PDB file of C-alpha atoms in Angstrom:
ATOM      1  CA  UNK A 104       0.000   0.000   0.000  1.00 72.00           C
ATOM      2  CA  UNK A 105       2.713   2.349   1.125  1.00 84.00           C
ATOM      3  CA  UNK A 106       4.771   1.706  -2.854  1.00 89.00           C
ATOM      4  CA  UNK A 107       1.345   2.511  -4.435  1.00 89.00           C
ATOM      5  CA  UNK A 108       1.221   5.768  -2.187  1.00 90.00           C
ATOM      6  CA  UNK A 109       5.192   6.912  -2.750  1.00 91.00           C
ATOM      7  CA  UNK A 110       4.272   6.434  -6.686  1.00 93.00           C
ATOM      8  CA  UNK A 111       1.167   8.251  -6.427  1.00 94.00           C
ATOM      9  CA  UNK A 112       2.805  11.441  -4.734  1.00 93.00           C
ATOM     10  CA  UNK A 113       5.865  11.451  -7.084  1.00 94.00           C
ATOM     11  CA  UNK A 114       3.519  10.981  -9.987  1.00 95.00           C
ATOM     12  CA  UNK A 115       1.925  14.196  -8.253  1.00 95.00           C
ATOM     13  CA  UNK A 116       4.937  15.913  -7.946  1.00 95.00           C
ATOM     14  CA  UNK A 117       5.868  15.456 -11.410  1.00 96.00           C
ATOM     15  CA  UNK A 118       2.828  16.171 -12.509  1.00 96.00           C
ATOM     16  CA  UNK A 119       2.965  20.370 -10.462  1.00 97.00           C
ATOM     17  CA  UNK A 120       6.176  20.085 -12.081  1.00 97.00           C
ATOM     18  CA  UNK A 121       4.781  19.868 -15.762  1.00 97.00           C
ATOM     19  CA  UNK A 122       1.821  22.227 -14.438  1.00 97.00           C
ATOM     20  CA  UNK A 123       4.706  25.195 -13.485  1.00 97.00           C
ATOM     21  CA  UNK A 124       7.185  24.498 -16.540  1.00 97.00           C
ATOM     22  CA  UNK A 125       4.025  24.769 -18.805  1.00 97.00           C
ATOM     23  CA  UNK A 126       2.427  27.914 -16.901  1.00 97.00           C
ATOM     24  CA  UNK A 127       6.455  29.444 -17.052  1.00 97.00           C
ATOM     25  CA  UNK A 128       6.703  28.636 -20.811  1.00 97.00           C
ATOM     26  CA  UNK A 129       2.958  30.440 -21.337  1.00 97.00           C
ATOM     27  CA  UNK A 130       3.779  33.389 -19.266  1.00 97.00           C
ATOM     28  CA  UNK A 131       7.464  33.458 -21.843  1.00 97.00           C
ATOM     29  CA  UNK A 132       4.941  33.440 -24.536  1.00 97.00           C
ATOM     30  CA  UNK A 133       2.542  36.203 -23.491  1.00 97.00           C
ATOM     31  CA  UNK A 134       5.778  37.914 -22.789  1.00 97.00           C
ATOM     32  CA  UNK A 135       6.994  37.780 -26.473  1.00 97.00           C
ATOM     33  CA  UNK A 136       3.611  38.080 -28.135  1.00 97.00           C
ATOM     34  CA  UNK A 137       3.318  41.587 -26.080  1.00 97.00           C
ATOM     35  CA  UNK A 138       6.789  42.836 -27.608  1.00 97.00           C
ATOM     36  CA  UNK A 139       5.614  41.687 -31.117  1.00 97.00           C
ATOM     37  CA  UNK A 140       2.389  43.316 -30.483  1.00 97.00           C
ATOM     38  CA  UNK A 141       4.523  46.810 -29.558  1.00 97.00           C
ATOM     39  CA  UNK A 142       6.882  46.051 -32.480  1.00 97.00           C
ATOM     40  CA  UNK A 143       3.941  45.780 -34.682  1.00 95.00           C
ATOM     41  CA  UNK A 144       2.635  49.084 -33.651  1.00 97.00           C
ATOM     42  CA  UNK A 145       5.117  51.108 -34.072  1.00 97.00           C
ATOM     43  CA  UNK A 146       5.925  49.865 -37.460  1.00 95.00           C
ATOM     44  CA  UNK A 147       2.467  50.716 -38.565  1.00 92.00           C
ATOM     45  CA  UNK A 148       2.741  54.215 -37.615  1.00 96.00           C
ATOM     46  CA  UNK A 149       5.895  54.225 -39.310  1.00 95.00           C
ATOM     47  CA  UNK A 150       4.430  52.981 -42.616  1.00 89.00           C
ATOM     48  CA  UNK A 151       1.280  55.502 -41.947  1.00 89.00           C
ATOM     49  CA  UNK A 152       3.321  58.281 -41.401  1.00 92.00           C
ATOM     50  CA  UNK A 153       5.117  57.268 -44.821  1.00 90.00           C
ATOM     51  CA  UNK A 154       1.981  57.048 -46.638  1.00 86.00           C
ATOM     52  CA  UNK A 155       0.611  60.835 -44.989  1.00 88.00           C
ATOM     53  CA  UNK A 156       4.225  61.758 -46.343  1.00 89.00           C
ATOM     54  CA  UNK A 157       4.177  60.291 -49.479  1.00 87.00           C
ATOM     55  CA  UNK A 158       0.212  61.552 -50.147  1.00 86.00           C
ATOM     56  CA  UNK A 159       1.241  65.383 -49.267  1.00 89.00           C
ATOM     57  CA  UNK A 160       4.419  64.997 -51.475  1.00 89.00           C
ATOM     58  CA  UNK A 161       2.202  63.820 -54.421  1.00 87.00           C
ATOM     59  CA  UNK A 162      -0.524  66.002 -53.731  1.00 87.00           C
ATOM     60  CA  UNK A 163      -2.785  64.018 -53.470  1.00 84.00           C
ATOM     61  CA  UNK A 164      -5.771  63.089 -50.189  1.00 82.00           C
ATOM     62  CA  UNK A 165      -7.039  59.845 -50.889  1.00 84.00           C
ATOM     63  CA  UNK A 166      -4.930  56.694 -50.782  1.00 82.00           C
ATOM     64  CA  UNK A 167      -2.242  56.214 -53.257  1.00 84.00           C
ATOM     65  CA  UNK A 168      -2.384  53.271 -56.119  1.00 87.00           C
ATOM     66  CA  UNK A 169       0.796  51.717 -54.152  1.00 85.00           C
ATOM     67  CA  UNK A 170      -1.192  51.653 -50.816  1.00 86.00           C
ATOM     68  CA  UNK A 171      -4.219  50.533 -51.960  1.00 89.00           C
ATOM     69  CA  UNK A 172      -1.933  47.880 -53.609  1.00 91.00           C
ATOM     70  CA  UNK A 173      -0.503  46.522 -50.446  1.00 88.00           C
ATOM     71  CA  UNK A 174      -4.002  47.045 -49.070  1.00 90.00           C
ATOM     72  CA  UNK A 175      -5.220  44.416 -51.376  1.00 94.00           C
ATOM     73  CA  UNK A 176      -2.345  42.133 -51.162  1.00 94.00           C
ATOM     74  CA  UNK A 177      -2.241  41.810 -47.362  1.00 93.00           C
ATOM     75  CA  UNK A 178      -6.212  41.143 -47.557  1.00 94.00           C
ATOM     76  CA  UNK A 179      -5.513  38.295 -50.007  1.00 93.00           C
ATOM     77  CA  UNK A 180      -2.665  36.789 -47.449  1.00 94.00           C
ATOM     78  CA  UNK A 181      -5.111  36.954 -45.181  1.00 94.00           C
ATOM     79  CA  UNK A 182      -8.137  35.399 -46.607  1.00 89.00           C
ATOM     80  CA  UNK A 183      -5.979  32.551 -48.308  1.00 90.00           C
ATOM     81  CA  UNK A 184      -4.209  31.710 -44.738  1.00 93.00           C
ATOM     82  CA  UNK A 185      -7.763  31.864 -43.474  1.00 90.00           C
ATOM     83  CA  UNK A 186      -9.150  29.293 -46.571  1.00 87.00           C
ATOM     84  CA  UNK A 187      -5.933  27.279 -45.457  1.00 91.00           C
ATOM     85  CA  UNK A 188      -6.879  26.926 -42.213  1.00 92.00           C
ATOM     86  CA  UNK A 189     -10.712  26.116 -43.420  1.00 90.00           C
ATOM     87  CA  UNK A 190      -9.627  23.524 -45.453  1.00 90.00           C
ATOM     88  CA  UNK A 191      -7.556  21.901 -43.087  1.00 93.00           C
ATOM     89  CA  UNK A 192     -10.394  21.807 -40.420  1.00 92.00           C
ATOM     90  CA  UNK A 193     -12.352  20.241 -42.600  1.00 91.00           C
ATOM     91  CA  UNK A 194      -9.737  17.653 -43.259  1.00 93.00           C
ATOM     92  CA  UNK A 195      -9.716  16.806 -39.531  1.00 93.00           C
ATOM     93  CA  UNK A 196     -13.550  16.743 -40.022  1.00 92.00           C
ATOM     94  CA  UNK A 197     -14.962  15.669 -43.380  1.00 90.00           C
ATOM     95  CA  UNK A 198     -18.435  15.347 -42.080  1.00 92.00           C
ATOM     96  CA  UNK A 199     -18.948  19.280 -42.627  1.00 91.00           C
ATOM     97  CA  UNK A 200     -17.159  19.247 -45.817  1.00 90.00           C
ATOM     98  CA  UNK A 201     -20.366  19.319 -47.618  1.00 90.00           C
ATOM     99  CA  UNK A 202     -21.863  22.384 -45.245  1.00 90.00           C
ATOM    100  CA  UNK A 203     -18.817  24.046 -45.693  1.00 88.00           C
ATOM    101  CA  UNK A 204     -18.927  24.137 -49.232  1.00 89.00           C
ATOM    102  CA  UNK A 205     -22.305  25.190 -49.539  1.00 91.00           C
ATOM    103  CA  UNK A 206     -21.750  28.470 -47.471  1.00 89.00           C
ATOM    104  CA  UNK A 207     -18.790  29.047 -49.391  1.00 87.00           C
ATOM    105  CA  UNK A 208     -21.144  28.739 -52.665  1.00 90.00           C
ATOM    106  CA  UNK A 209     -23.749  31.004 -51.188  1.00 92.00           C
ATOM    107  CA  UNK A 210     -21.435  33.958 -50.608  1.00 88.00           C
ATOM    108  CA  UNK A 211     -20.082  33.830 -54.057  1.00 87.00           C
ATOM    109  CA  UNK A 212     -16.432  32.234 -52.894  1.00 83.00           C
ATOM    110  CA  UNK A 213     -14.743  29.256 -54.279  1.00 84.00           C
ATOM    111  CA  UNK A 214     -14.783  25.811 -51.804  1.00 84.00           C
ATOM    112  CA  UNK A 215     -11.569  25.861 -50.264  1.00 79.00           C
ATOM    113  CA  UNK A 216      -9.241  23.157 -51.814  1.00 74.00           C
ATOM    114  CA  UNK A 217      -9.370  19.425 -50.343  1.00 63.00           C
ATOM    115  CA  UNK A 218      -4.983  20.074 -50.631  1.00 58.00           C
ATOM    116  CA  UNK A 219      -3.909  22.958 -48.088  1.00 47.00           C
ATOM    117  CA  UNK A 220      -1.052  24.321 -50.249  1.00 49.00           C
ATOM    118  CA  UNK A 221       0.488  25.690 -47.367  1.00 43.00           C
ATOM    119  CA  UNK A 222       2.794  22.781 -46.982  1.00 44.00           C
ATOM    120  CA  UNK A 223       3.843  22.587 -49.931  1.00 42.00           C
ATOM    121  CA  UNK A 224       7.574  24.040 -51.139  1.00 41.00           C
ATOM    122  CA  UNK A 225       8.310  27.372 -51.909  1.00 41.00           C
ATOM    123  CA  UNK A 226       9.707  26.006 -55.262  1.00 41.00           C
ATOM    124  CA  UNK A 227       7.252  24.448 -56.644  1.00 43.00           C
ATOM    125  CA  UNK A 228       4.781  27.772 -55.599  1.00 45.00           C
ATOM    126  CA  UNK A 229       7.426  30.220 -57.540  1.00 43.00           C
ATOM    127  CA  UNK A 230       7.463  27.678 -60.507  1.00 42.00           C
ATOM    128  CA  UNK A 231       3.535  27.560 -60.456  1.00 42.00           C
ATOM    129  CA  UNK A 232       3.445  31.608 -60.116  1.00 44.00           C
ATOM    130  CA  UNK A 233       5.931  31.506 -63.199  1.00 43.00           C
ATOM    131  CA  UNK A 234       4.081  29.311 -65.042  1.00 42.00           C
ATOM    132  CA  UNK A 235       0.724  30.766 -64.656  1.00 43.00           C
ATOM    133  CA  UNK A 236       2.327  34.862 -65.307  1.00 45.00           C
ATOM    134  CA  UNK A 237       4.179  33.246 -67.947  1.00 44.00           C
ATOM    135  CA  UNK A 238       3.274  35.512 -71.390  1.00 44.00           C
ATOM    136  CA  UNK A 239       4.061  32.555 -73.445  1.00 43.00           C
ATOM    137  CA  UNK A 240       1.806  30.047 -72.402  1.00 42.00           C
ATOM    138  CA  UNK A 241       0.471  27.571 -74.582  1.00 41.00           C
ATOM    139  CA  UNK A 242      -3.560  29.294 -74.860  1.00 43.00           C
ATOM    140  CA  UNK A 243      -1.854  32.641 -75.864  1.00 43.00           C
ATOM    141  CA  UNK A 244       0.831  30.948 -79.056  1.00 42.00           C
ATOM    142  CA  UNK A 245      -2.063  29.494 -80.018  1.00 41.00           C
ATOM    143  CA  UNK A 246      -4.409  32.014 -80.586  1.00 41.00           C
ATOM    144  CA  UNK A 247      -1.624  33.905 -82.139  1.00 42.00           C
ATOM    145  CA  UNK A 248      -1.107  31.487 -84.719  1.00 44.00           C
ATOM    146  CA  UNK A 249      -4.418  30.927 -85.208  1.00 44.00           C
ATOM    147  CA  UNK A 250      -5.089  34.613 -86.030  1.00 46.00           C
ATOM    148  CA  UNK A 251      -3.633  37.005 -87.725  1.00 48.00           C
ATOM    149  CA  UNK A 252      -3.571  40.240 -85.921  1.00 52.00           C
ATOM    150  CA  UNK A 253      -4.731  43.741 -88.179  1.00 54.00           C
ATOM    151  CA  UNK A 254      -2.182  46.601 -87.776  1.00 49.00           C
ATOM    152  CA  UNK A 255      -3.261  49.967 -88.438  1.00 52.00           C
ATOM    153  CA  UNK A 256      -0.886  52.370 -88.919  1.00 50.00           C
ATOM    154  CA  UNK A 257      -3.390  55.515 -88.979  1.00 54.00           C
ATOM    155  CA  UNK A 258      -2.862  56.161 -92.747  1.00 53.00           C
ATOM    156  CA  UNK A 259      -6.516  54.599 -93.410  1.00 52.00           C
ATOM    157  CA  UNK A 260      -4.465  51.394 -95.050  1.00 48.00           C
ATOM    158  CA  UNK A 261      -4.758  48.204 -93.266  1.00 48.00           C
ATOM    159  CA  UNK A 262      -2.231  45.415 -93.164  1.00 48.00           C
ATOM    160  CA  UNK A 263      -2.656  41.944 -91.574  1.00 50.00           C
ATOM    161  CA  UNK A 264       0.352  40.199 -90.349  1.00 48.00           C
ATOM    162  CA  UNK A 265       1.101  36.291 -91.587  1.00 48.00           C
ATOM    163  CA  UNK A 266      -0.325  33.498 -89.424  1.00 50.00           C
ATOM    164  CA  UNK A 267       2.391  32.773 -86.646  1.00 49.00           C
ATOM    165  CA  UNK A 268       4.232  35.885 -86.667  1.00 47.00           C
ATOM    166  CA  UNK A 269       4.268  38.920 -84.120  1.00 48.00           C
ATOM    167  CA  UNK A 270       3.519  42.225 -85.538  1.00 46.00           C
ATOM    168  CA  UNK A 271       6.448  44.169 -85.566  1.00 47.00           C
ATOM    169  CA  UNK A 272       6.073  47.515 -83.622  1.00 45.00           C
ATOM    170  CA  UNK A 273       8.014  50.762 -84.939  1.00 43.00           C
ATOM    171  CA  UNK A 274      10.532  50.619 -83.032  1.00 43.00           C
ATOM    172  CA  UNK A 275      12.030  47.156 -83.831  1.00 45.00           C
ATOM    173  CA  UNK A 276      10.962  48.495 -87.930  1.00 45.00           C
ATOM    174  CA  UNK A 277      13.245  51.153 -87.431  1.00 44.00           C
ATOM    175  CA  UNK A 278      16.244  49.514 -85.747  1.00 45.00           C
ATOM    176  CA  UNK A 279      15.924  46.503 -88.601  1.00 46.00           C
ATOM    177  CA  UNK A 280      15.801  49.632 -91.194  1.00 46.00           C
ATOM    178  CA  UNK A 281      18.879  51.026 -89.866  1.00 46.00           C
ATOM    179  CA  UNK A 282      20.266  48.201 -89.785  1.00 47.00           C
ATOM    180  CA  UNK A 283      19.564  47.498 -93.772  1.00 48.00           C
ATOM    181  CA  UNK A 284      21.269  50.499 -94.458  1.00 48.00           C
ATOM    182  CA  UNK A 285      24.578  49.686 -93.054  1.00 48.00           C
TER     183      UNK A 285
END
């Protein structure tokens, strides 16, 4: 009786251990998330004092085309970390998978993917970002070749260009004329 009390109050004991190592390593936590927190502030009065700066320099009062810009892009972070973390709750539950979807359908979004891509490398995202910015992709060579493109020149005469060629702009006309001359 006695060996199943001494392990009983060690298993205790360990146990307040845990308790205060855990409630220590929280407190650490709270600690750093409150200097973040600070850090974060004053970096976004730096950037809105930057933006006040950079509005009165331009003249202008309403937000500039670069901050709307960032604007846009942190709210696109945002909502694809947040369809991340949708889709991944509904991996850990598939039963609402089907509920889930249909809200998303009702407000006009797309279903977040079945695939979180947030674990995925940070190659193959900058080769799919390539890929899909690419200006030669396959839909675009074909249409060119497919048809020709009219060029007017403003003289009231207009000239087609040959099936699977680019139109040459005036610039690249004259350098090829000087060129001829030489």
């Amino acid at each position: 009786m006695s060996s199943a009390m001494d392990t009983s109050l060690r298993d205790e004991t360990a146990y307040m251990e845990m308790v205060q190592d855990r409630k220590a390593k929280i407190l650490q936590i709270r600690k750093e998330i409150d200097e973040q927190k600070e850090k974060l502030e004053r970096v976004q009065k730096q950037v809105a004092r930057s933006a006040r700066e950079a509005r009165v320099t331009r003249g202008s009062k309403v937000p500039l085309l670069e901050e709307r810009d960032m604007d846009l892009r942190e709210i696109r972070s945002r909502n694809k970390k947040i369809a991340e973390k949708i889709s991944e709750v509904i991996q850990l539950f598939p039963d609402i998978a089907d509920a889930a979807e249909s809200y998303f359908i009702q407000v006009g979004l797309p279903p977040p993917s079945a695939n979180p891509q947030s674990r995925s490398s940070s190659k193959s995202g900058s080769v799919r970002s390539s890929a899909r910015s690419s200006p030669r992709s396959s839909v675009s060579s074909a249409r060119s070749v497919t048809s020709p493109k009219a060029v007017d020149l403003g003289l009231g005469l207009q000239l087609t260009s040959p099936p699977g060629s680019r139109p040459l702009s005036a610039a690249s006309s004259r350098s090829s004329a000087r060129s001829s001359r030489k």
